[in-house]
């Protein structure tokens, strides 16, 4: 085996895989089976696939997380820059392979940005001058000079993810692996991360695992579809348009313009051309159905300030049955607004709020009292699951409110969410999708008709987003209304009845998605491609900035 | 008359019992709350005196202070504690942190003092206050004997069944003083430890402990712990509020709400920890894929230096040592000889 730095190693591919079979400890069946797979120097490969299909397992075999952190059958057959991963210590691998993960909150360890970026070089026992040089270079590459002296815990998700990227780049890896690097951040942050990655093209070899196919397409060279632990196809980007059916079959959300590019035999990156062709051909693209024109069931206003500085001053009106989306960049005040409505705010914040639900004034009501009318499902919905069985979880709210006959409604919710077979199971031991359904059922069982959801689609793949949308539509049919805080413009365009945009704590836009998206770019809310295809008068932003 | 006495003793005993239990709980859950704990357990950037000090200076300060309060009388500990606590005003959001720190220290002092005041055996108090050592519990004078009355000043006679809870039959002035002695020591250590946490970044502490040649893994565990603690309080806060929204504590009023908050925290621990442990996996990957543990030691971007402020603080530390010496010389030294507990007691008995 060639040593790093030796002529053999420098000639070796970033990744060579031959007959890889991997299964985790305690799992008999292999979760990953790959015959031949290679990544050559300088290329940008996009790995796509459903959640749980094996994408992360594949890249974890390259960076040494498997088998050095996650134990399994010690897979042979993975060689990185001439080094067999199984035999190479993780610290040595980390000088060749950098890894950026999905959630910036949990991967950033230090309190200040500079310290975070210096962490890796310090571990390598580098002299202070060299550490400083690498820190400066990483900061310049990622464009975060303005963040250098900041504390990491006050940064937005997008800023934090760029800090995490800089910390990885300070290791000066030749191969950079990014595992869903933009799943948890806003469109502006996503665009900036991809902007940095575009700048790295040609200088480093990049492997990107990403749900946001549309976002990455403009700068990748190659697309690898992984499903059920196998590489389904591995093609050059130019050929992707011919594999649209395979992508659909694998549950991948294919950008709509790809379908027309295939139909018209056009370059999929020429969205303007495709749009004009659609118009010339006289094709009528279906538009999402918007409902929610019923009676007003909720009116809310919140004014929140801290030490004289106004954080939020906004209002909303919700109709029955409606899905209202709240969008805006990180720090726009979306979550603070929601917290003010629910009376969740910290004591140090001064808040004045007005809340009317079905004509009842709840402005002075406690959290418990508000909870009789509104349910809240947090982004980390696991925090709701405090009971030992699914059945107890769903009946919890009724029992706490002294409802005597709670067994009947509990059965109804078990049935509605398809949870009967799991009724005696511990909610925390279920799959992600099942846990989310339990959380939703538990929230609704308190008898509310209004549900607030914080980032329900964050980190979810297309398949799971569709399930969430179906559930919401089904519940709207039963008279429920939803307020959803999200960065997911495509989800909003497809399923929301109305939306509002917050900026600097103020409501700046309100209306249907069609009305709001016409000018929402000014507030970092960028519409999805399908909106542009249906609205020929709206200028299309540069590639890589489209909302996904 | 006897009936009135019995009612008085029972009502009074339960009132005092509830006071000792509820006051700390109320301060912790009712006043400080989970967001308060988050605010008092994390670093926020600022530029005043403490923030400019080397973390090693603050560690030495905390260690020296621990020894000083261990060998001085509680009244001196109390003064030291109040002085150090008042310096919280120089911290970022000083007033809030002073209020939170005071509440936390007051809660621990009340809780600990109450426990020791009511439950410390008379035999131990005899040795602590009079250096009288008795060989066995059965030989210890009990109230209302003349021998006991000669040594102790009764404050309150508990209802007889309180001994089941481990209470001594009578609450004494000596018991209260002993409780204050123990609790003020703990309080002062808490105050100084929080200064270290609130004014030093984990990386700065890592740098300091690294210079002291502590194992990297141990230091890293401490640093990740410091980073995680505020997050734990944040997560618990969300989990508890979601429970409230789902009807938990629906019948609570302003007084009982604090108990529901306590119950909510207990039931939220499992989901909150599960959530955080899932994140811990990422933390491990993030560290290990950046060459963590590549070597037994690390180098550091920032130099390890002492400023003028550190030397000033060393002078203050020296002053504290002097204070401890003089306090002992003038009869304000520690009153509790711990050798009284255990078999050595018999060997040194003067009784």
Short mmCIF file of N, CA and C in Angstrom, two decimals, chain A residues 60 161 166 201 214 220 239 250 264 268 288 295 322 380 402 416 422 501 504 521 524:
data_model
loop_
_atom_site.label_atom_id
_atom_site.label_comp_id
_atom_site.label_asym_id
_atom_site.label_seq_id
_atom_site.Cartn_x
_atom_site.Cartn_y
_atom_site.Cartn_z
N UNK A 60 -19.42 7.46 4.55
CA UNK A 60 -18.75 7.17 5.83
C UNK A 60 -17.68 6.08 5.68
N UNK A 161 -22.88 26.93 9.48
CA UNK A 161 -22.46 25.88 8.55
C UNK A 161 -21.22 26.32 7.77
N UNK A 166 -15.37 26.00 7.02
CA UNK A 166 -14.02 26.58 7.17
C UNK A 166 -13.15 25.70 8.07
N UNK A 201 -14.30 24.17 -6.68
CA UNK A 201 -14.29 23.24 -7.81
C UNK A 201 -12.97 23.36 -8.56
N UNK A 214 -31.66 20.07 -7.22
CA UNK A 214 -31.73 21.25 -8.06
C UNK A 214 -30.63 22.26 -7.73
N UNK A 220 -21.94 20.36 -10.49
CA UNK A 220 -21.42 18.99 -10.34
C UNK A 220 -21.02 18.40 -11.70
N UNK A 239 -26.01 13.38 -18.78
CA UNK A 239 -26.92 12.28 -19.12
C UNK A 239 -28.11 12.20 -18.15
N UNK A 250 -36.93 5.97 -7.77
CA UNK A 250 -36.18 5.89 -6.51
C UNK A 250 -36.66 6.92 -5.49
N UNK A 264 -38.35 18.20 -24.71
CA UNK A 264 -37.95 19.06 -25.84
C UNK A 264 -36.52 18.81 -26.30
N UNK A 268 -31.01 21.10 -19.78
CA UNK A 268 -31.81 21.41 -18.59
C UNK A 268 -31.36 22.66 -17.84
N UNK A 288 -50.94 24.81 -8.50
CA UNK A 288 -51.41 24.24 -7.22
C UNK A 288 -52.75 24.84 -6.80
N UNK A 295 -63.94 30.97 7.24
CA UNK A 295 -64.02 32.05 8.25
C UNK A 295 -62.69 32.19 9.00
N UNK A 322 -56.96 26.05 6.58
CA UNK A 322 -55.92 26.71 5.79
C UNK A 322 -54.54 26.23 6.21
N UNK A 380 -37.76 19.45 16.52
CA UNK A 380 -37.27 18.23 17.16
C UNK A 380 -38.46 17.59 17.89
N UNK A 402 -58.31 16.21 32.16
CA UNK A 402 -59.42 15.63 32.92
C UNK A 402 -60.55 15.08 32.06
N UNK A 416 -56.50 7.02 12.63
CA UNK A 416 -56.28 8.10 11.67
C UNK A 416 -54.82 8.15 11.20
N UNK A 422 -48.75 -0.22 16.60
CA UNK A 422 -47.64 0.22 17.45
C UNK A 422 -48.12 0.70 18.83
N UNK A 501 -44.19 36.72 4.76
CA UNK A 501 -42.73 36.79 4.88
C UNK A 501 -42.38 37.80 5.96
N UNK A 504 -36.58 41.29 9.46
CA UNK A 504 -36.28 42.19 10.57
C UNK A 504 -37.39 42.25 11.59
N UNK A 521 -37.96 37.60 -3.40
CA UNK A 521 -36.49 37.47 -3.52
C UNK A 521 -35.76 38.56 -2.75
N UNK A 524 -34.76 37.28 0.61
CA UNK A 524 -34.09 35.97 0.62
C UNK A 524 -35.05 34.79 0.60
#
